Amino acid sequence: MNKKISKFLGILILLVLAQYGASAQNGGFEISFDIKGKEPSDVYHTFFGAKDAGSAEVEMIGNGRFVLKGELNSSVVARIGFAGVDALRKSPDGRGYYPMKSAYIWMILSPGAKFNVKGDLTGKDFVDIYPAADDENSYFAGLNTKIMPLINENGNIMLEMARNKEMEESRKALLQGRAKEIAGQIQQYKLDFLSQRPNSIAALWLMEDMLVRSELEVSAMADLFAKVNKGKFEGNYFFEAVKSRVEAADLVAIGKVCPEISTDASVDGTVVSLSDYRGKFVIIDFWGTWCGPCMAGVPHMKAFRDKYAGKLEIFGVSNDKKVDVWKAAIEKNGMNWPNILIGTGEKDFVAKFNVQGFPTKILISPEGIILHRESGERDTFYQKVEEFISQIN
């Protein structure tokens, strides 16, 4: 072989290896799946963690084989779902379906991760596949092997009760009793896990998930959170989110001075601050373009604001990830009031205000005091606002 060609090939190989090494070092990850017994038409993924944690794509190979790969700059909890596999869906009417955690593969992904996931779903009506490629995933798998079969059983109980409108009372009572028993078992498994494995990403994710779903009082979660090694996890997305929610329980209570919201993550990039609207009542509206009730309530909220023009302002806080979609929704719906996107850490205002559902609306007095808060889209909130406004007229 010509020496020049040989030298060129050697350099080329070194460059390829260097690029591969740099990708792994910079957060490139690749997870290969081999799932037997089901043939999904497509595979989709959701990452739970920082909004800018990374990105990924799925490469379908066929026969239950596919690859999830991309780049990460921080650890995330990944949820992998299968399209076109009806056996995994709990559909009471053939149209909609119950969102069950047991219908997904769950795992912890960190920058540089590379491992294989195998499983067999033959004859299964839920996904009992629990990756355990490293310590973090082993901890997570230890929890999920216990709770996912129970979550699935509860889903089947919901299905039976929804489909059988003529069910005998004795059968109904039996199923309701079992569902209550299952809920208690799941809760205990979660609490045991948090107590035994507090210093894990899975535990921190679970803490936030339970707070968001109001599965545990903040005071009780504070005791569990106190066991976490702060030196190890400080700066981690889930650690900071739980910390913010625990602290928010007292900071954003009714009667307290509302914490400041200030950010340049506004529609035009200028700094927007909640304190700029002192002297008026302010409705802080936590919303998202993906939230049906949020968008359905915009016309009424806008009309209500206009009714009390000069006395009342709306301050929108969105939990969206796609800036273009967010901006388009604001323009389309004429949401002509201050609107911002949440960020991470100190800018994660959803966590700082311990928002547990969307929409959530918080009423602030002209002096900046928290007067009232409600989740959901109900007329009762606006009735309460009118009561407060009438008291100063």
mmCIF file of N, CA and C in Angstrom, residues 63-164:
data_model
loop_
_atom_site.group_PDB
_atom_site.id
_atom_site.type_symbol
_atom_site.label_atom_id
_atom_site.label_comp_id
_atom_site.label_asym_id
_atom_site.label_seq_id
_atom_site.Cartn_x
_atom_site.Cartn_y
_atom_site.Cartn_z
ATOM 1 N N ASN A 63 -38.655 -5.860 13.859
ATOM 2 C CA ASN A 63 -38.745 -7.044 14.710
ATOM 3 C C ASN A 63 -38.524 -6.716 16.182
ATOM 4 N N GLY A 64 -39.073 -5.577 16.609
ATOM 5 C CA GLY A 64 -38.964 -5.182 18.005
ATOM 6 C C GLY A 64 -37.633 -4.571 18.385
ATOM 7 N N ARG A 65 -36.805 -4.311 17.392
ATOM 8 C CA ARG A 65 -35.492 -3.727 17.675
ATOM 9 C C ARG A 65 -35.468 -2.260 17.248
ATOM 10 N N PHE A 66 -34.893 -1.430 18.092
ATOM 11 C CA PHE A 66 -34.751 -0.007 17.783
ATOM 12 C C PHE A 66 -33.641 0.578 18.648
ATOM 13 N N VAL A 67 -33.201 1.759 18.283
ATOM 14 C CA VAL A 67 -32.116 2.435 19.000
ATOM 15 C C VAL A 67 -32.561 3.848 19.360
ATOM 16 N N LEU A 68 -32.359 4.211 20.610
ATOM 17 C CA LEU A 68 -32.589 5.581 21.072
ATOM 18 C C LEU A 68 -31.222 6.223 21.280
ATOM 19 N N LYS A 69 -30.959 7.318 20.572
ATOM 20 C CA LYS A 69 -29.646 7.948 20.695
ATOM 21 C C LYS A 69 -29.777 9.462 20.588
ATOM 22 N N GLY A 70 -28.796 10.140 21.159
ATOM 23 C CA GLY A 70 -28.823 11.592 21.140
ATOM 24 C C GLY A 70 -27.748 12.174 22.025
ATOM 25 N N GLU A 71 -27.990 13.387 22.500
ATOM 26 C CA GLU A 71 -27.040 14.108 23.343
ATOM 27 C C GLU A 71 -27.724 14.555 24.630
ATOM 28 N N LEU A 72 -27.021 14.447 25.735
ATOM 29 C CA LEU A 72 -27.520 14.913 27.025
ATOM 30 C C LEU A 72 -26.442 15.728 27.728
ATOM 31 N N ASN A 73 -26.865 16.775 28.424
ATOM 32 C CA ASN A 73 -25.921 17.513 29.259
ATOM 33 C C ASN A 73 -26.212 17.341 30.740
ATOM 34 N N SER A 74 -27.287 16.617 31.051
ATOM 35 C CA SER A 74 -27.614 16.299 32.444
ATOM 36 C C SER A 74 -28.487 15.053 32.461
ATOM 37 N N SER A 75 -28.590 14.429 33.612
ATOM 38 C CA SER A 75 -29.362 13.192 33.729
ATOM 39 C C SER A 75 -30.858 13.471 33.630
ATOM 40 N N VAL A 76 -31.570 12.535 33.017
ATOM 41 C CA VAL A 76 -33.021 12.637 32.872
ATOM 42 C C VAL A 76 -33.654 11.299 33.218
ATOM 43 N N VAL A 77 -34.939 11.345 33.521
ATOM 44 C CA VAL A 77 -35.742 10.132 33.588
ATOM 45 C C VAL A 77 -36.422 9.998 32.233
ATOM 46 N N ALA A 78 -36.220 8.867 31.579
ATOM 47 C CA ALA A 78 -36.759 8.651 30.238
ATOM 48 C C ALA A 78 -37.942 7.696 30.290
ATOM 49 N N ARG A 79 -38.977 8.049 29.530
ATOM 50 C CA ARG A 79 -40.169 7.204 29.389
ATOM 51 C C ARG A 79 -40.285 6.810 27.923
ATOM 52 N N ILE A 80 -40.305 5.505 27.667
ATOM 53 C CA ILE A 80 -40.341 4.984 26.304
ATOM 54 C C ILE A 80 -41.692 4.321 26.066
ATOM 55 N N GLY A 81 -42.411 4.791 25.043
ATOM 56 C CA GLY A 81 -43.733 4.251 24.745
ATOM 57 C C GLY A 81 -43.799 3.639 23.361
ATOM 58 N N PHE A 82 -44.784 2.759 23.159
ATOM 59 C CA PHE A 82 -44.939 2.049 21.894
ATOM 60 C C PHE A 82 -46.251 2.434 21.220
ATOM 61 N N ALA A 83 -46.164 2.847 19.964
ATOM 62 C CA ALA A 83 -47.358 3.161 19.186
ATOM 63 C C ALA A 83 -47.844 1.910 18.460
ATOM 64 N N GLY A 84 -49.161 1.801 18.326
ATOM 65 C CA GLY A 84 -49.731 0.691 17.567
ATOM 66 C C GLY A 84 -49.778 -0.630 18.294
ATOM 67 N N VAL A 85 -49.651 -0.615 19.616
ATOM 68 C CA VAL A 85 -49.734 -1.854 20.399
ATOM 69 C C VAL A 85 -50.941 -1.732 21.327
ATOM 70 N N ASP A 86 -52.106 -2.115 20.818
ATOM 71 C CA ASP A 86 -53.354 -1.921 21.563
ATOM 72 C C ASP A 86 -53.393 -2.704 22.868
ATOM 73 N N ALA A 87 -52.683 -3.826 22.921
ATOM 74 C CA ALA A 87 -52.715 -4.664 24.124
ATOM 75 C C ALA A 87 -52.169 -3.934 25.342
ATOM 76 N N LEU A 88 -51.379 -2.885 25.124
ATOM 77 C CA LEU A 88 -50.777 -2.155 26.239
ATOM 78 C C LEU A 88 -51.622 -0.961 26.670
ATOM 79 N N ARG A 89 -52.715 -0.710 25.971
ATOM 80 C CA ARG A 89 -53.550 0.450 26.275
ATOM 81 C C ARG A 89 -54.798 0.029 27.039
ATOM 82 N N LYS A 90 -55.156 0.824 28.034
ATOM 83 C CA LYS A 90 -56.372 0.571 28.805
ATOM 84 C C LYS A 90 -57.467 1.476 28.247
ATOM 85 N N SER A 91 -58.176 0.974 27.237
ATOM 86 C CA SER A 91 -59.198 1.778 26.569
ATOM 87 C C SER A 91 -60.590 1.279 26.936
ATOM 88 N N PRO A 92 -61.378 2.073 27.655
ATOM 89 C CA PRO A 92 -62.712 1.634 28.060
ATOM 90 C C PRO A 92 -63.729 1.648 26.930
ATOM 91 N N ASP A 93 -63.477 2.468 25.890
ATOM 92 C CA ASP A 93 -64.475 2.634 24.837
ATOM 93 C C ASP A 93 -63.909 2.490 23.428
ATOM 94 N N GLY A 94 -62.652 2.106 23.307
ATOM 95 C CA GLY A 94 -62.052 1.958 21.994
ATOM 96 C C GLY A 94 -61.542 3.252 21.404
ATOM 97 N N ARG A 95 -61.750 4.359 22.121
ATOM 98 C CA ARG A 95 -61.270 5.655 21.620
ATOM 99 C C ARG A 95 -60.166 6.184 22.535
ATOM 100 N N GLY A 96 -60.552 6.787 23.648
ATOM 101 C CA GLY A 96 -59.553 7.248 24.601
ATOM 102 C C GLY A 96 -59.007 6.088 25.422
ATOM 103 N N TYR A 97 -58.017 6.384 26.237
ATOM 104 C CA TYR A 97 -57.451 5.341 27.093
ATOM 105 C C TYR A 97 -56.905 5.964 28.366
ATOM 106 N N TYR A 98 -56.803 5.135 29.400
ATOM 107 C CA TYR A 98 -56.271 5.601 30.674
ATOM 108 C C TYR A 98 -54.745 5.691 30.587
ATOM 109 N N PRO A 99 -54.169 6.820 30.978
ATOM 110 C CA PRO A 99 -52.700 6.940 30.960
ATOM 111 C C PRO A 99 -52.084 6.185 32.135
ATOM 112 N N MET A 100 -51.499 5.039 31.853
ATOM 113 C CA MET A 100 -50.938 4.189 32.893
ATOM 114 C C MET A 100 -49.413 4.166 32.789
ATOM 115 N N LYS A 101 -48.737 4.384 33.895
ATOM 116 C CA LYS A 101 -47.275 4.339 33.889
ATOM 117 C C LYS A 101 -46.757 2.955 33.514
ATOM 118 N N SER A 102 -47.571 1.941 33.739
ATOM 119 C CA SER A 102 -47.149 0.572 33.455
ATOM 120 C C SER A 102 -47.129 0.257 31.960
ATOM 121 N N ALA A 103 -47.505 1.220 31.120
ATOM 122 C CA ALA A 103 -47.492 1.007 29.673
ATOM 123 C C ALA A 103 -46.177 1.456 29.038
ATOM 124 N N TYR A 104 -45.193 1.784 29.866
ATOM 125 C CA TYR A 104 -43.940 2.342 29.354
ATOM 126 C C TYR A 104 -42.717 1.655 29.966
ATOM 127 N N ILE A 105 -41.594 1.791 29.264
ATOM 128 C CA ILE A 105 -40.293 1.475 29.845
ATOM 129 C C ILE A 105 -39.777 2.751 30.504
ATOM 130 N N TRP A 106 -39.314 2.636 31.739
ATOM 131 C CA TRP A 106 -38.766 3.777 32.472
ATOM 132 C C TRP A 106 -37.296 3.521 32.773
ATOM 133 N N MET A 107 -36.475 4.553 32.645
ATOM 134 C CA MET A 107 -35.051 4.393 32.924
ATOM 135 C C MET A 107 -34.412 5.743 33.227
ATOM 136 N N ILE A 108 -33.233 5.681 33.814
ATOM 137 C CA ILE A 108 -32.417 6.869 34.042
ATOM 138 C C ILE A 108 -31.382 6.945 32.925
ATOM 139 N N LEU A 109 -31.312 8.085 32.246
ATOM 140 C CA LEU A 109 -30.300 8.290 31.215
ATOM 141 C C LEU A 109 -29.376 9.423 31.635
ATOM 142 N N SER A 110 -28.086 9.193 31.504
ATOM 143 C CA SER A 110 -27.081 10.197 31.837
ATOM 144 C C SER A 110 -26.163 10.406 30.643
ATOM 145 N N PRO A 111 -25.490 11.541 30.560
ATOM 146 C CA PRO A 111 -24.561 11.782 29.455
ATOM 147 C C PRO A 111 -23.551 10.644 29.315
ATOM 148 N N GLY A 112 -23.382 10.177 28.084
ATOM 149 C CA GLY A 112 -22.425 9.114 27.819
ATOM 150 C C GLY A 112 -22.964 7.709 27.988
ATOM 151 N N ALA A 113 -24.235 7.563 28.359
ATOM 152 C CA ALA A 113 -24.806 6.228 28.601
ATOM 153 C C ALA A 113 -24.799 5.389 27.320
ATOM 154 N N LYS A 114 -24.466 4.118 27.483
ATOM 155 C CA LYS A 114 -24.517 3.177 26.366
ATOM 156 C C LYS A 114 -24.771 1.789 26.924
ATOM 157 N N PHE A 115 -25.966 1.255 26.662
ATOM 158 C CA PHE A 115 -26.282 -0.090 27.141
ATOM 159 C C PHE A 115 -27.426 -0.679 26.321
ATOM 160 N N ASN A 116 -27.694 -1.956 26.553
ATOM 161 C CA ASN A 116 -28.738 -2.686 25.838
ATOM 162 C C ASN A 116 -29.908 -2.974 26.763
ATOM 163 N N VAL A 117 -31.098 -2.982 26.200
ATOM 164 C CA VAL A 117 -32.313 -3.317 26.946
ATOM 165 C C VAL A 117 -33.028 -4.435 26.201
ATOM 166 N N LYS A 118 -33.269 -5.532 26.891
ATOM 167 C CA LYS A 118 -33.975 -6.661 26.296
ATOM 168 C C LYS A 118 -35.201 -7.002 27.129
ATOM 169 N N GLY A 119 -36.225 -7.530 26.471
ATOM 170 C CA GLY A 119 -37.427 -7.929 27.188
ATOM 171 C C GLY A 119 -38.362 -8.709 26.292
ATOM 172 N N ASP A 120 -39.303 -9.400 26.912
ATOM 173 C CA ASP A 120 -40.276 -10.201 26.179
ATOM 174 C C ASP A 120 -41.675 -9.847 26.672
ATOM 175 N N LEU A 121 -42.489 -9.289 25.781
ATOM 176 C CA LEU A 121 -43.845 -8.868 26.136
ATOM 177 C C LEU A 121 -44.905 -9.811 25.578
ATOM 178 N N THR A 122 -44.504 -11.010 25.223
ATOM 179 C CA THR A 122 -45.451 -11.985 24.695
ATOM 180 C C THR A 122 -46.576 -12.237 25.698
ATOM 181 N N GLY A 123 -47.811 -12.011 25.263
ATOM 182 C CA GLY A 123 -48.974 -12.256 26.114
ATOM 183 C C GLY A 123 -49.162 -11.251 27.231
ATOM 184 N N LYS A 124 -48.377 -10.186 27.251
ATOM 185 C CA LYS A 124 -48.445 -9.211 28.348
ATOM 186 C C LYS A 124 -49.392 -8.054 27.998
ATOM 187 N N ASP A 125 -50.035 -7.500 29.027
ATOM 188 C CA ASP A 125 -50.873 -6.313 28.827
ATOM 189 C C ASP A 125 -50.262 -5.091 29.505
ATOM 190 N N PHE A 126 -49.001 -5.190 29.884
ATOM 191 C CA PHE A 126 -48.256 -4.037 30.379
ATOM 192 C C PHE A 126 -46.775 -4.285 30.128
ATOM 193 N N VAL A 127 -45.970 -3.257 30.280
ATOM 194 C CA VAL A 127 -44.542 -3.344 29.959
ATOM 195 C C VAL A 127 -43.752 -3.665 31.222
ATOM 196 N N ASP A 128 -43.467 -4.936 31.422
ATOM 197 C CA ASP A 128 -42.679 -5.323 32.599
ATOM 198 C C ASP A 128 -41.212 -5.512 32.207
ATOM 199 N N ILE A 129 -40.629 -4.424 31.740
ATOM 200 C CA ILE A 129 -39.220 -4.390 31.359
ATOM 201 C C ILE A 129 -38.552 -3.320 32.206
ATOM 202 N N TYR A 130 -37.513 -3.723 32.929
ATOM 203 C CA TYR A 130 -36.906 -2.821 33.907
ATOM 204 C C TYR A 130 -35.390 -2.789 33.720
ATOM 205 N N PRO A 131 -34.894 -1.851 32.916
ATOM 206 C CA PRO A 131 -33.444 -1.768 32.682
ATOM 207 C C PRO A 131 -32.675 -1.616 33.991
ATOM 208 N N ALA A 132 -31.549 -2.320 34.081
ATOM 209 C CA ALA A 132 -30.725 -2.261 35.300
ATOM 210 C C ALA A 132 -29.249 -2.261 34.925
ATOM 211 N N ALA A 133 -28.891 -1.380 33.981
ATOM 212 C CA ALA A 133 -27.538 -1.394 33.429
ATOM 213 C C ALA A 133 -26.494 -0.779 34.350
ATOM 214 N N ASP A 134 -26.918 0.029 35.312
ATOM 215 C CA ASP A 134 -25.985 0.680 36.228
ATOM 216 C C ASP A 134 -26.672 0.841 37.578
ATOM 217 N N ASP A 135 -25.980 1.430 38.537
ATOM 218 C CA ASP A 135 -26.546 1.554 39.883
ATOM 219 C C ASP A 135 -27.858 2.330 39.886
ATOM 220 N N GLU A 136 -27.881 3.482 39.202
ATOM 221 C CA GLU A 136 -29.097 4.298 39.198
ATOM 222 C C GLU A 136 -30.280 3.522 38.635
ATOM 223 N N ASN A 137 -30.070 2.832 37.522
ATOM 224 C CA ASN A 137 -31.162 2.067 36.925
ATOM 225 C C ASN A 137 -31.518 0.839 37.750
ATOM 226 N N SER A 138 -30.552 0.279 38.440
ATOM 227 C CA SER A 138 -30.849 -0.852 39.331
ATOM 228 C C SER A 138 -31.761 -0.416 40.468
ATOM 229 N N TYR A 139 -31.495 0.761 41.034
ATOM 230 C CA TYR A 139 -32.367 1.288 42.086
ATOM 231 C C TYR A 139 -33.781 1.498 41.546
ATOM 232 N N PHE A 140 -33.851 2.133 40.367
ATOM 233 C CA PHE A 140 -35.140 2.441 39.747
ATOM 234 C C PHE A 140 -35.893 1.154 39.427
ATOM 235 N N ALA A 141 -35.176 0.169 38.896
ATOM 236 C CA ALA A 141 -35.797 -1.113 38.560
ATOM 237 C C ALA A 141 -36.330 -1.807 39.806
ATOM 238 N N GLY A 142 -35.601 -1.678 40.910
ATOM 239 C CA GLY A 142 -36.052 -2.289 42.157
ATOM 240 C C GLY A 142 -37.405 -1.776 42.599
ATOM 241 N N LEU A 143 -37.640 -0.482 42.385
ATOM 242 C CA LEU A 143 -38.951 0.093 42.699
ATOM 243 C C LEU A 143 -39.995 -0.327 41.678
ATOM 244 N N ASN A 144 -39.664 -0.203 40.401
ATOM 245 C CA ASN A 144 -40.649 -0.429 39.349
ATOM 246 C C ASN A 144 -41.114 -1.874 39.241
ATOM 247 N N THR A 145 -40.235 -2.826 39.562
ATOM 248 C CA THR A 145 -40.669 -4.227 39.540
ATOM 249 C C THR A 145 -41.769 -4.487 40.568
ATOM 250 N N LYS A 146 -41.829 -3.656 41.594
ATOM 251 C CA LYS A 146 -42.858 -3.814 42.627
ATOM 252 C C LYS A 146 -44.143 -3.068 42.283
ATOM 253 N N ILE A 147 -44.005 -1.840 41.777
ATOM 254 C CA ILE A 147 -45.213 -1.018 41.625
ATOM 255 C C ILE A 147 -45.886 -1.144 40.262
ATOM 256 N N MET A 148 -45.151 -1.451 39.192
ATOM 257 C CA MET A 148 -45.774 -1.476 37.869
ATOM 258 C C MET A 148 -46.829 -2.580 37.722
ATOM 259 N N PRO A 149 -46.594 -3.802 38.220
ATOM 260 C CA PRO A 149 -47.667 -4.798 38.154
ATOM 261 C C PRO A 149 -48.919 -4.355 38.913
ATOM 262 N N LEU A 150 -48.739 -3.651 40.024
ATOM 263 C CA LEU A 150 -49.882 -3.163 40.795
ATOM 264 C C LEU A 150 -50.602 -2.040 40.059
ATOM 265 N N ILE A 151 -49.838 -1.142 39.440
ATOM 266 C CA ILE A 151 -50.450 -0.075 38.643
ATOM 267 C C ILE A 151 -51.266 -0.681 37.509
ATOM 268 N N ASN A 152 -50.718 -1.717 36.877
ATOM 269 C CA ASN A 152 -51.442 -2.390 35.799
ATOM 270 C C ASN A 152 -52.719 -3.048 36.312
ATOM 271 N N GLU A 153 -52.636 -3.688 37.469
ATOM 272 C CA GLU A 153 -53.826 -4.325 38.045
ATOM 273 C C GLU A 153 -54.908 -3.285 38.323
ATOM 274 N N ASN A 154 -54.495 -2.138 38.823
ATOM 275 C CA ASN A 154 -55.462 -1.070 39.076
ATOM 276 C C ASN A 154 -56.096 -0.584 37.779
ATOM 277 N N GLY A 155 -55.293 -0.537 36.714
ATOM 278 C CA GLY A 155 -55.831 -0.146 35.415
ATOM 279 C C GLY A 155 -56.873 -1.122 34.922
ATOM 280 N N ASN A 156 -56.645 -2.400 35.141
ATOM 281 C CA ASN A 156 -57.618 -3.413 34.725
ATOM 282 C C ASN A 156 -58.903 -3.332 35.544
ATOM 283 N N ILE A 157 -58.779 -2.964 36.809
ATOM 284 C CA ILE A 157 -59.970 -2.749 37.638
ATOM 285 C C ILE A 157 -60.776 -1.575 37.093
ATOM 286 N N MET A 158 -60.094 -0.491 36.744
ATOM 287 C CA MET A 158 -60.766 0.675 36.164
ATOM 288 C C MET A 158 -61.480 0.299 34.875
ATOM 289 N N LEU A 159 -60.834 -0.522 34.050
ATOM 290 C CA LEU A 159 -61.436 -0.960 32.797
ATOM 291 C C LEU A 159 -62.706 -1.762 33.035
ATOM 292 N N GLU A 160 -62.622 -2.722 33.940
ATOM 293 C CA GLU A 160 -63.785 -3.575 34.208
ATOM 294 C C GLU A 160 -64.967 -2.753 34.706
ATOM 295 N N MET A 161 -64.701 -1.811 35.586
ATOM 296 C CA MET A 161 -65.782 -0.999 36.135
ATOM 297 C C MET A 161 -66.358 -0.048 35.086
ATOM 298 N N ALA A 162 -65.510 0.443 34.183
ATOM 299 C CA ALA A 162 -65.983 1.361 33.146
ATOM 300 C C ALA A 162 -66.788 0.640 32.080
ATOM 301 N N ARG A 163 -66.412 -0.595 31.776
ATOM 302 C CA ARG A 163 -67.071 -1.335 30.700
ATOM 303 C C ARG A 163 -68.359 -2.023 31.138
ATOM 304 N N ASN A 164 -68.447 -2.344 32.411
ATOM 305 C CA ASN A 164 -69.622 -3.068 32.908
ATOM 306 C C ASN A 164 -70.526 -2.122 33.684
#
